[in-house]
Amino acid sequence: MDELDAEIIRLLQTDARQSNRELARALGVAPSTCLERVRALTRRGVIRGYHADIDHAALNRGVQAMVSVQVRPLSRTVIETFKDSVSRLPQVLSVFVLAGGDDFLLHVAVQDLEHLHGFLLDELSQRREIAGFRTSVIFQRVQKTVVGRLPAP
C-alpha cells in the first residue's frame, strides 16, 4: 500500500459518500486512476464496505454495555457454537473472542437497564456453557472514525 492508497482510505473514512470525481480532485489524480485504485483496494479486501453511522438511541437502544463471558468446557466446538449463537441475538452488536481470563466480550445495546438485566438473566445466565459473566455499563464512547496504517516494524 503506497501513500496514494493510504490517502484514499483516509478520505473515504472521512466521507464514504463522496463521488469518485470528488475523491480524485482531493487526491490530485485523474478520476480513472482513482477509480482503479479504489477497485484494487476493494479486490484486495482492504475496503470491505461502506457503512452509515447510526445513533443507537434513535433505534431505542439507549443503554449499551460490555459483557465479559467465560465458557466451559473450553473447546473449539463450544467457542464456535457460543459465538454463532450470541451473534444472532438482537441485543448483541459485536462479539469478540478473547485470550486471557475472559473468553468473550459482548457489546450489547438495549432499551434501558431493566432490559439489560432481562438480557443477562434470560439470555446469558440460562446457558449451560457459561461459567460466569461480568457486565460494565457504557456511559460514553469515543471512536476513531479515521484509522491510518501503522509503520512497518
mmCIF file of C-alpha atoms in Angstrom:
data_model
loop_
_atom_site.group_PDB
_atom_site.id
_atom_site.type_symbol
_atom_site.label_atom_id
_atom_site.label_comp_id
_atom_site.label_asym_id
_atom_site.label_seq_id
_atom_site.Cartn_x
_atom_site.Cartn_y
_atom_site.Cartn_z
ATOM 1 C CA MET A 1 0.000 0.000 0.000
ATOM 2 C CA ASP A 2 1.514 3.310 -1.040
ATOM 3 C CA GLU A 3 0.791 6.887 0.058
ATOM 4 C CA LEU A 4 -1.986 7.333 -2.522
ATOM 5 C CA ASP A 5 -3.803 4.215 -1.289
ATOM 6 C CA ALA A 6 -3.433 5.390 2.307
ATOM 7 C CA GLU A 7 -4.867 8.791 1.418
ATOM 8 C CA ILE A 8 -7.785 7.212 -0.456
ATOM 9 C CA ILE A 9 -8.595 5.168 2.638
ATOM 10 C CA ARG A 10 -8.324 8.224 4.895
ATOM 11 C CA LEU A 11 -10.622 10.293 2.689
ATOM 12 C CA LEU A 12 -13.196 7.517 2.316
ATOM 13 C CA GLN A 13 -13.268 7.026 6.091
ATOM 14 C CA THR A 14 -13.962 10.740 6.438
ATOM 15 C CA ASP A 15 -16.783 10.696 3.862
ATOM 16 C CA ALA A 16 -17.609 7.458 2.056
ATOM 17 C CA ARG A 17 -20.431 9.152 0.136
ATOM 18 C CA GLN A 18 -18.189 11.398 -1.942
ATOM 19 C CA SER A 19 -18.152 10.718 -5.647
ATOM 20 C CA ASN A 20 -15.152 9.287 -7.450
ATOM 21 C CA ARG A 21 -14.705 12.675 -9.142
ATOM 22 C CA GLU A 22 -14.612 14.487 -5.768
ATOM 23 C CA LEU A 23 -12.204 11.917 -4.370
ATOM 24 C CA ALA A 24 -9.907 12.213 -7.407
ATOM 25 C CA ARG A 25 -9.954 16.018 -7.160
ATOM 26 C CA ALA A 26 -8.989 15.889 -3.456
ATOM 27 C CA LEU A 27 -6.142 13.500 -4.310
ATOM 28 C CA GLY A 28 -4.954 15.447 -7.347
ATOM 29 C CA VAL A 29 -5.231 12.433 -9.672
ATOM 30 C CA ALA A 30 -7.315 11.517 -12.700
ATOM 31 C CA PRO A 31 -10.747 10.039 -11.942
ATOM 32 C CA SER A 32 -9.784 6.867 -13.857
ATOM 33 C CA THR A 33 -6.693 6.418 -11.660
ATOM 34 C CA CYS A 34 -8.736 6.979 -8.541
ATOM 35 C CA LEU A 35 -11.434 4.517 -9.599
ATOM 36 C CA GLU A 36 -8.884 1.814 -10.401
ATOM 37 C CA ARG A 37 -7.155 2.320 -7.038
ATOM 38 C CA VAL A 38 -10.460 2.067 -5.131
ATOM 39 C CA ARG A 39 -11.391 -1.067 -7.079
ATOM 40 C CA ALA A 40 -7.982 -2.617 -6.361
ATOM 41 C CA LEU A 41 -8.309 -1.819 -2.642
ATOM 42 C CA THR A 42 -11.744 -3.452 -2.678
ATOM 43 C CA ARG A 43 -10.494 -6.552 -4.541
ATOM 44 C CA ARG A 44 -7.652 -6.939 -2.018
ATOM 45 C CA GLY A 45 -10.129 -6.738 0.868
ATOM 46 C CA VAL A 46 -8.728 -3.504 2.284
ATOM 47 C CA ILE A 47 -12.048 -1.747 1.654
ATOM 48 C CA ARG A 48 -14.724 -4.145 2.909
ATOM 49 C CA GLY A 49 -17.790 -1.951 2.602
ATOM 50 C CA TYR A 50 -19.389 1.421 3.203
ATOM 51 C CA HIS A 51 -21.490 1.985 6.311
ATOM 52 C CA ALA A 52 -23.765 4.579 7.852
ATOM 53 C CA ASP A 53 -23.006 5.767 11.398
ATOM 54 C CA ILE A 54 -26.300 5.306 13.250
ATOM 55 C CA ASP A 55 -27.363 6.793 16.589
ATOM 56 C CA HIS A 56 -28.238 3.770 18.744
ATOM 57 C CA ALA A 57 -30.596 5.831 20.918
ATOM 58 C CA ALA A 58 -32.659 6.610 17.807
ATOM 59 C CA LEU A 59 -33.151 2.842 17.446
ATOM 60 C CA ASN A 60 -34.420 2.550 21.033
ATOM 61 C CA ARG A 61 -31.037 1.263 22.246
ATOM 62 C CA GLY A 62 -30.276 3.889 24.886
ATOM 63 C CA VAL A 63 -28.193 1.629 27.151
ATOM 64 C CA GLN A 64 -25.018 -0.080 25.997
ATOM 65 C CA ALA A 65 -22.798 -2.454 27.933
ATOM 66 C CA MET A 66 -19.777 -4.700 27.565
ATOM 67 C CA VAL A 67 -20.294 -8.208 28.920
ATOM 68 C CA SER A 68 -17.221 -10.337 29.636
ATOM 69 C CA VAL A 69 -18.047 -14.044 29.421
ATOM 70 C CA GLN A 70 -16.218 -17.204 30.480
ATOM 71 C CA VAL A 71 -17.348 -20.514 28.914
ATOM 72 C CA ARG A 72 -16.634 -24.133 29.870
ATOM 73 C CA PRO A 73 -15.517 -26.568 28.700
ATOM 74 C CA LEU A 74 -13.084 -24.568 26.637
ATOM 75 C CA SER A 75 -13.160 -26.268 23.243
ATOM 76 C CA ARG A 76 -13.403 -25.198 19.622
ATOM 77 C CA THR A 77 -16.958 -26.539 19.398
ATOM 78 C CA VAL A 78 -18.140 -24.615 22.466
ATOM 79 C CA ILE A 79 -16.424 -21.425 21.315
ATOM 80 C CA GLU A 80 -17.808 -21.597 17.757
ATOM 81 C CA THR A 81 -21.320 -22.560 18.889
ATOM 82 C CA PHE A 82 -21.462 -19.809 21.503
ATOM 83 C CA LYS A 83 -20.070 -17.182 19.112
ATOM 84 C CA ASP A 84 -22.576 -18.073 16.389
ATOM 85 C CA SER A 85 -25.498 -18.248 18.811
ATOM 86 C CA VAL A 86 -24.977 -14.943 20.643
ATOM 87 C CA SER A 87 -24.127 -13.055 17.444
ATOM 88 C CA ARG A 88 -27.705 -13.727 16.284
ATOM 89 C CA LEU A 89 -29.285 -12.175 19.399
ATOM 90 C CA PRO A 90 -30.851 -8.789 18.564
ATOM 91 C CA GLN A 91 -29.290 -7.122 21.630
ATOM 92 C CA VAL A 92 -25.722 -8.052 20.609
ATOM 93 C CA LEU A 93 -23.847 -5.555 18.415
ATOM 94 C CA SER A 94 -20.410 -7.223 18.439
ATOM 95 C CA VAL A 95 -18.795 -10.427 19.647
ATOM 96 C CA PHE A 96 -15.077 -10.552 20.407
ATOM 97 C CA VAL A 97 -13.278 -13.866 21.029
ATOM 98 C CA LEU A 98 -10.509 -13.273 23.572
ATOM 99 C CA ALA A 99 -7.405 -14.796 25.108
ATOM 100 C CA GLY A 100 -6.861 -14.363 28.835
ATOM 101 C CA GLY A 101 -9.212 -14.552 31.796
ATOM 102 C CA ASP A 102 -12.323 -13.950 29.711
ATOM 103 C CA ASP A 103 -13.255 -15.923 26.610
ATOM 104 C CA PHE A 104 -15.672 -13.445 25.020
ATOM 105 C CA LEU A 105 -16.558 -9.783 25.141
ATOM 106 C CA LEU A 106 -20.086 -8.921 24.018
ATOM 107 C CA HIS A 107 -21.076 -5.372 23.087
ATOM 108 C CA VAL A 108 -24.808 -5.124 23.712
ATOM 109 C CA ALA A 109 -27.340 -2.327 23.264
ATOM 110 C CA VAL A 110 -30.808 -2.402 24.823
ATOM 111 C CA GLN A 111 -33.684 -0.060 25.641
ATOM 112 C CA ASP A 112 -32.875 0.531 29.328
ATOM 113 C CA LEU A 113 -31.317 -1.019 32.427
ATOM 114 C CA GLU A 114 -34.353 -3.218 33.008
ATOM 115 C CA HIS A 115 -33.923 -4.758 29.560
ATOM 116 C CA LEU A 116 -30.185 -5.184 30.173
ATOM 117 C CA HIS A 117 -30.984 -7.042 33.385
ATOM 118 C CA GLY A 118 -33.505 -9.189 31.497
ATOM 119 C CA PHE A 119 -30.963 -9.966 28.778
ATOM 120 C CA LEU A 120 -28.412 -11.084 31.354
ATOM 121 C CA LEU A 121 -30.911 -13.241 33.238
ATOM 122 C CA ASP A 122 -32.919 -14.643 30.333
ATOM 123 C CA GLU A 123 -30.309 -14.992 27.597
ATOM 124 C CA LEU A 124 -26.964 -15.498 29.334
ATOM 125 C CA SER A 125 -27.481 -16.983 32.780
ATOM 126 C CA GLN A 126 -29.625 -19.790 31.318
ATOM 127 C CA ARG A 127 -26.833 -21.098 29.093
ATOM 128 C CA ARG A 128 -25.048 -24.202 30.414
ATOM 129 C CA GLU A 129 -21.699 -23.410 28.793
ATOM 130 C CA ILE A 130 -21.379 -20.052 30.587
ATOM 131 C CA ALA A 131 -19.226 -20.394 33.700
ATOM 132 C CA GLY A 132 -19.549 -16.705 34.556
ATOM 133 C CA PHE A 133 -20.011 -13.217 33.211
ATOM 134 C CA ARG A 134 -19.360 -9.637 34.279
ATOM 135 C CA THR A 135 -21.116 -6.553 32.928
ATOM 136 C CA SER A 136 -19.874 -2.977 32.538
ATOM 137 C CA VAL A 137 -22.378 -0.304 31.510
ATOM 138 C CA ILE A 138 -21.050 2.192 28.952
ATOM 139 C CA PHE A 139 -21.562 5.845 29.884
ATOM 140 C CA GLN A 140 -19.744 7.414 26.929
ATOM 141 C CA ARG A 141 -17.964 6.218 23.813
ATOM 142 C CA VAL A 142 -15.263 7.843 21.740
ATOM 143 C CA GLN A 143 -14.402 6.114 18.487
ATOM 144 C CA LYS A 144 -11.847 6.969 15.861
ATOM 145 C CA THR A 145 -13.569 7.474 12.549
ATOM 146 C CA VAL A 146 -10.319 7.543 10.580
ATOM 147 C CA VAL A 147 -7.768 4.782 11.148
ATOM 148 C CA GLY A 148 -4.389 5.047 9.435
ATOM 149 C CA ARG A 149 -1.774 2.455 8.653
ATOM 150 C CA LEU A 150 0.969 1.968 11.223
ATOM 151 C CA PRO A 151 4.594 1.971 10.071
ATOM 152 C CA ALA A 152 6.186 -1.406 9.393
ATOM 153 C CA PRO A 153 8.384 -2.716 12.239
#
